[in-house]
PDB file of C-alpha atoms in Angstrom:
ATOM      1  CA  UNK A1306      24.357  29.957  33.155  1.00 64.00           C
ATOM      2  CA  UNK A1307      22.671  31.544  29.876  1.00 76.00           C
ATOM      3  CA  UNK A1308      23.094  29.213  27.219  1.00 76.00           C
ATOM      4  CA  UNK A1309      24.185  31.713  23.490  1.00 76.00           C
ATOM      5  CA  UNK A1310      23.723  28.874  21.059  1.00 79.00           C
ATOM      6  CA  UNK A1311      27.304  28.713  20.302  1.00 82.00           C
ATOM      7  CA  UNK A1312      30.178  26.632  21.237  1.00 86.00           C
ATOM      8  CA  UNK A1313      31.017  25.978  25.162  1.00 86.00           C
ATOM      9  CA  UNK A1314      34.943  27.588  24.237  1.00 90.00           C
ATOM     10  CA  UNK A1315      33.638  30.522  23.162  1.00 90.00           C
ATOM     11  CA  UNK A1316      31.489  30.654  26.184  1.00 88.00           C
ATOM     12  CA  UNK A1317      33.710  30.010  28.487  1.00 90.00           C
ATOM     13  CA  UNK A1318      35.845  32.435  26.440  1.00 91.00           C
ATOM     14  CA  UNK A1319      33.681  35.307  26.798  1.00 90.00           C
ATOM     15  CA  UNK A1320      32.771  34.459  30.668  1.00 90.00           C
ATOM     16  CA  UNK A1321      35.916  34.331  31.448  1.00 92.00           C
ATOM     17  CA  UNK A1322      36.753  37.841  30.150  1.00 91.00           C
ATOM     18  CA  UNK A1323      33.967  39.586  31.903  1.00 90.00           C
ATOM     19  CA  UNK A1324      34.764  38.315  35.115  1.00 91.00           C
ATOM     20  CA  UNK A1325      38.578  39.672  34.628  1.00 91.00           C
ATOM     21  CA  UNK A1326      36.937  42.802  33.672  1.00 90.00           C
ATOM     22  CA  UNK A1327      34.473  43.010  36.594  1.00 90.00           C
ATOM     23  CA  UNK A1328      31.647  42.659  34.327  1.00 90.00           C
ATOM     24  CA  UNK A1329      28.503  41.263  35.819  1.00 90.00           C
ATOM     25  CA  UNK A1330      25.361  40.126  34.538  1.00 88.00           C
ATOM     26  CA  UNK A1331      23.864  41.829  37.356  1.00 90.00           C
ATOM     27  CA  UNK A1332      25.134  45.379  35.401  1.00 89.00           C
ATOM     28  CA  UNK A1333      23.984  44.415  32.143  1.00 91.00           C
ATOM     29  CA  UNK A1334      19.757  45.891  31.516  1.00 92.00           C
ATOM     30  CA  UNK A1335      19.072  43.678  28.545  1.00 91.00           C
ATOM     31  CA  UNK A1336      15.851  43.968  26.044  1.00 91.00           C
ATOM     32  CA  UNK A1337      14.605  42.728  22.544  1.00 90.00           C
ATOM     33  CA  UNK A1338      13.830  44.419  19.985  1.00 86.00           C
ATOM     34  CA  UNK A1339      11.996  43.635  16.421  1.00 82.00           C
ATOM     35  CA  UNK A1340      14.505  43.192  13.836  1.00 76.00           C
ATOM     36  CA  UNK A1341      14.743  43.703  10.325  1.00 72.00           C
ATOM     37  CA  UNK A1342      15.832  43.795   7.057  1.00 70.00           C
ATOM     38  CA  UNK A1343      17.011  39.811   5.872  1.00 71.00           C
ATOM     39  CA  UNK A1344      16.123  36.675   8.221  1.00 66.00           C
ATOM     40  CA  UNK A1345      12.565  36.137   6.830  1.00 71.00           C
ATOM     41  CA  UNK A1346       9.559  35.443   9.018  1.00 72.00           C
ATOM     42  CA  UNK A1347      11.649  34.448  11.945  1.00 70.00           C
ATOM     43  CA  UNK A1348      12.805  38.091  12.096  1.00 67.00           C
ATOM     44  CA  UNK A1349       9.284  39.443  11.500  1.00 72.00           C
ATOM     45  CA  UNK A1350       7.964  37.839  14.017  1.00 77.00           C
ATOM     46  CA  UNK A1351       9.836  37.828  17.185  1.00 79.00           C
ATOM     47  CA  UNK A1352      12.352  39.875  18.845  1.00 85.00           C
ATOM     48  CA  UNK A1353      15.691  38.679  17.872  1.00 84.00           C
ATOM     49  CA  UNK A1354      17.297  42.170  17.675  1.00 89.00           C
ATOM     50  CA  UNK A1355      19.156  42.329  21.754  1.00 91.00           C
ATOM     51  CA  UNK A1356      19.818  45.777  23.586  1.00 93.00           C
ATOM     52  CA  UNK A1357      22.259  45.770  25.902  1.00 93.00           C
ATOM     53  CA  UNK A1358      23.232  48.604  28.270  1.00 94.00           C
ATOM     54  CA  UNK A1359      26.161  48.099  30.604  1.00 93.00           C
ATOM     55  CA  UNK A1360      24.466  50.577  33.917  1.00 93.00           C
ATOM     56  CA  UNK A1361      27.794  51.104  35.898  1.00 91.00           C
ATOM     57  CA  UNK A1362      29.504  53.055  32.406  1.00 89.00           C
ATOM     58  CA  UNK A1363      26.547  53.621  30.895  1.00 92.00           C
ATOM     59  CA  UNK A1364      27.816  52.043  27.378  1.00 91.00           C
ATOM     60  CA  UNK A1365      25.157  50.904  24.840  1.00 94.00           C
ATOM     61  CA  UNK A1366      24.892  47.738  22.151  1.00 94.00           C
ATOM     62  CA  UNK A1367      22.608  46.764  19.857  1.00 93.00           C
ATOM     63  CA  UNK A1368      22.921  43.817  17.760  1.00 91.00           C
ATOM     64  CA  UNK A1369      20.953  42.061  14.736  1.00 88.00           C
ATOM     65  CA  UNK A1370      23.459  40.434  12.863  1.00 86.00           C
ATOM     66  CA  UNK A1371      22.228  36.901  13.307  1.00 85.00           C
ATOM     67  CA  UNK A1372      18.232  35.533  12.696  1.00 83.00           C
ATOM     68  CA  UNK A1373      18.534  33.691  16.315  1.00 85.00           C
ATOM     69  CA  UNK A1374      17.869  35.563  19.346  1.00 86.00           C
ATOM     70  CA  UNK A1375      20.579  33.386  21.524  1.00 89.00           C
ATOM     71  CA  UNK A1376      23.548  34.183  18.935  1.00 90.00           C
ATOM     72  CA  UNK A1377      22.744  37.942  19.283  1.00 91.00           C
ATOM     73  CA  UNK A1378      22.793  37.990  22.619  1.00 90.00           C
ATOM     74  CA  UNK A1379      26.267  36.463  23.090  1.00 92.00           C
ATOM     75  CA  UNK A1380      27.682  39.050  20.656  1.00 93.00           C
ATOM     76  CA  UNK A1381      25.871  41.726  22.458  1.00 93.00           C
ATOM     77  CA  UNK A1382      27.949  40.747  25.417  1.00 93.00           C
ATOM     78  CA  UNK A1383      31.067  40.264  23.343  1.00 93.00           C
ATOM     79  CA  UNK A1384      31.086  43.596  21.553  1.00 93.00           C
ATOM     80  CA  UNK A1385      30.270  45.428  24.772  1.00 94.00           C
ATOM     81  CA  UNK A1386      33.315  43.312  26.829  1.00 93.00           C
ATOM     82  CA  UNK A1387      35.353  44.633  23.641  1.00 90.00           C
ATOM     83  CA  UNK A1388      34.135  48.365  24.112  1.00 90.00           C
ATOM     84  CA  UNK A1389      34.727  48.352  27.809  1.00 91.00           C
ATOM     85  CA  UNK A1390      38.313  46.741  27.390  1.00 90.00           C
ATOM     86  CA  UNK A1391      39.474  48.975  24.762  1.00 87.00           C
ATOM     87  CA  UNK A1392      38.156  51.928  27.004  1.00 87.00           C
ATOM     88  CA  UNK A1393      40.354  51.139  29.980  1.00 86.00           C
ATOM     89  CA  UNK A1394      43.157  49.716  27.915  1.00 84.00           C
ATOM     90  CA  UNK A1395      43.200  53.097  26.337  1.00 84.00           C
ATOM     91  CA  UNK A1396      43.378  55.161  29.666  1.00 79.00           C
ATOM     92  CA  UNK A1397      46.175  52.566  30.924  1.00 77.00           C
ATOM     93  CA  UNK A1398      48.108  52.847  27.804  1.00 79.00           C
ATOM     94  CA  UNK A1399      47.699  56.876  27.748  1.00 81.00           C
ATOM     95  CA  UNK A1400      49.051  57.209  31.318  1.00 82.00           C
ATOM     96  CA  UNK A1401      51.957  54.473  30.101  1.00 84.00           C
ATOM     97  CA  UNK A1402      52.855  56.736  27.134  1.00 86.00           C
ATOM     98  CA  UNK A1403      53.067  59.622  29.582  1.00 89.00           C
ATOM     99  CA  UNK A1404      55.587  57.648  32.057  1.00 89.00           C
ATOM    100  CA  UNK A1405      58.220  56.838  28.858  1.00 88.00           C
ATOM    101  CA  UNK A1406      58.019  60.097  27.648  1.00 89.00           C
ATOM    102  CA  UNK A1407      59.542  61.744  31.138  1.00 90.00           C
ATOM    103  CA  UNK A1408      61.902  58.914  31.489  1.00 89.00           C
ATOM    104  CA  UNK A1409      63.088  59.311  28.468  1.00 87.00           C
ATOM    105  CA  UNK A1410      63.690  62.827  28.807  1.00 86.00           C
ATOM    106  CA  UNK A1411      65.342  62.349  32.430  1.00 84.00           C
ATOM    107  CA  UNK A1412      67.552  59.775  30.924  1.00 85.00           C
ATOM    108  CA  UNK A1413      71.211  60.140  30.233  1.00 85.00           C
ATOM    109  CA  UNK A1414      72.506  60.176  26.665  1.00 82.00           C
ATOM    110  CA  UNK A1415      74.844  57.247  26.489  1.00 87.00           C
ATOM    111  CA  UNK A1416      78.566  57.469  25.261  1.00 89.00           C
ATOM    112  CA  UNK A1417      78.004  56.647  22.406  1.00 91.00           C
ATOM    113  CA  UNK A1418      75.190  59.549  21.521  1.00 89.00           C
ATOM    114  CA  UNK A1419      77.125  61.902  22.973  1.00 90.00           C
ATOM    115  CA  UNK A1420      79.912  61.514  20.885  1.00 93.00           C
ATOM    116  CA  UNK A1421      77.715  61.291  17.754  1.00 94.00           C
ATOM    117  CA  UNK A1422      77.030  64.668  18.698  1.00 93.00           C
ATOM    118  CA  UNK A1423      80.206  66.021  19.871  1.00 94.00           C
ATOM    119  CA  UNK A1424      81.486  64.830  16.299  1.00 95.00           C
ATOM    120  CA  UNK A1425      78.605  66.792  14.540  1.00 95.00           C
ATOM    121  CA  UNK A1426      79.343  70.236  16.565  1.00 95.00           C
ATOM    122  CA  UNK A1427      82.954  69.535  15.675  1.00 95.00           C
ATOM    123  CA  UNK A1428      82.436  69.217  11.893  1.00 95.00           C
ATOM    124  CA  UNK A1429      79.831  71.930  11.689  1.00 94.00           C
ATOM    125  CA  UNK A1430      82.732  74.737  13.597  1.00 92.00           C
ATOM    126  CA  UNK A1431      84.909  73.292  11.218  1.00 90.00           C
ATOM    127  CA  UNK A1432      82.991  74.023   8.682  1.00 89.00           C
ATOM    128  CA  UNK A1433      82.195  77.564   9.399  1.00 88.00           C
ATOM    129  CA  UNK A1434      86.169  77.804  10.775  1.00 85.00           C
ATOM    130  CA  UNK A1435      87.116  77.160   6.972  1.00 84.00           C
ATOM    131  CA  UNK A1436      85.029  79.960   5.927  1.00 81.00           C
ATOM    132  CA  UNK A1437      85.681  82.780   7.825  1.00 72.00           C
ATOM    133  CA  UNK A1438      89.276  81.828   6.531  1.00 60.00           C
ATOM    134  CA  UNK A1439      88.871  81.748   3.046  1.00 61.00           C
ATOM    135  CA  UNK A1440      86.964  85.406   3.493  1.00 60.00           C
ATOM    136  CA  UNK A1441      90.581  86.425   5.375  1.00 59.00           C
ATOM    137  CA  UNK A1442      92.363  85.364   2.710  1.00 61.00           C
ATOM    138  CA  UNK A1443      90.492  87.143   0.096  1.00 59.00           C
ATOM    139  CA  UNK A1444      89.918  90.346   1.529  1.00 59.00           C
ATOM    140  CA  UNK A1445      93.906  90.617   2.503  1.00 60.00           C
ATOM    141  CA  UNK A1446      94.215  89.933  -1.656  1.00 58.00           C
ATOM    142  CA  UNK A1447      92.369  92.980  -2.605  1.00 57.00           C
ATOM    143  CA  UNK A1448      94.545  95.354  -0.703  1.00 55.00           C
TER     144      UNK A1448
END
């Protein structure tokens, strides 16, 4: 097991997830890079910048956030586990969307809703009823 520097919960945390997700360290092609920008010497000098490519989707991370090469490397693996969930979260909850949508358009209108809008067709021929008569009445006055 690859110790990240941080605590064993968030480890475990982060394990855990990948193996739900069918993420393997196997998949994962992994290299350092130089940083830069703020960390001092420890950045100028070695490679704490981590590269992470996940081969089976082909999805790419690069992280430099932290001056310690371990701490990158477990948020590497975190953002890509992020990327990868919200990629098949997204497909599931597309195809989910799809499956309300028809139901709700095979779906019977309950008593109540039909009503509502038996009561709105009434009022509106009413309305226009009351017209029509009013335009009677006053063309019968001017003959």
């Amino acid at each position: 097991m690859i110790d990240f520097g941080v605590s064993g919960y968030k480890q475990k945390m982060l394990l855990d997830k990948m193996r739900r997700l069918g993420i393997r360290e196997e998949d994962l092609e992994e290299k350092f890079i130089r940083s830069g920008g703020k960390g001092g010497q420890n950045v100028n000098k070695k490679s704490t910048c981590v590269f992470l490519k996940h081969k089976p989707t082909g999805l790419t991370v690069k992280c430099q956030n932290e001056r310690y090469q371990r701490v990158n490397r477990f948020l590497a693996r975190r953002i890509l586990v992020d990327k990868i969930e919200n990629i098949r979260l997204k497909k599931e909850s597309e195809l989910q969307k799809k499956i309300t949508r028809i139901r709700r358009q095979k779906k019977k209108r309950s008593k109540r809703a039909r009503e509502k809008i038996l009561k709105a067709k009434k009022a509106r021929s009413e309305k226009k009823k009351s017209r029509s008569f009013i335009k009677h009445l006053s063309s019968e006055e001017m003959s």
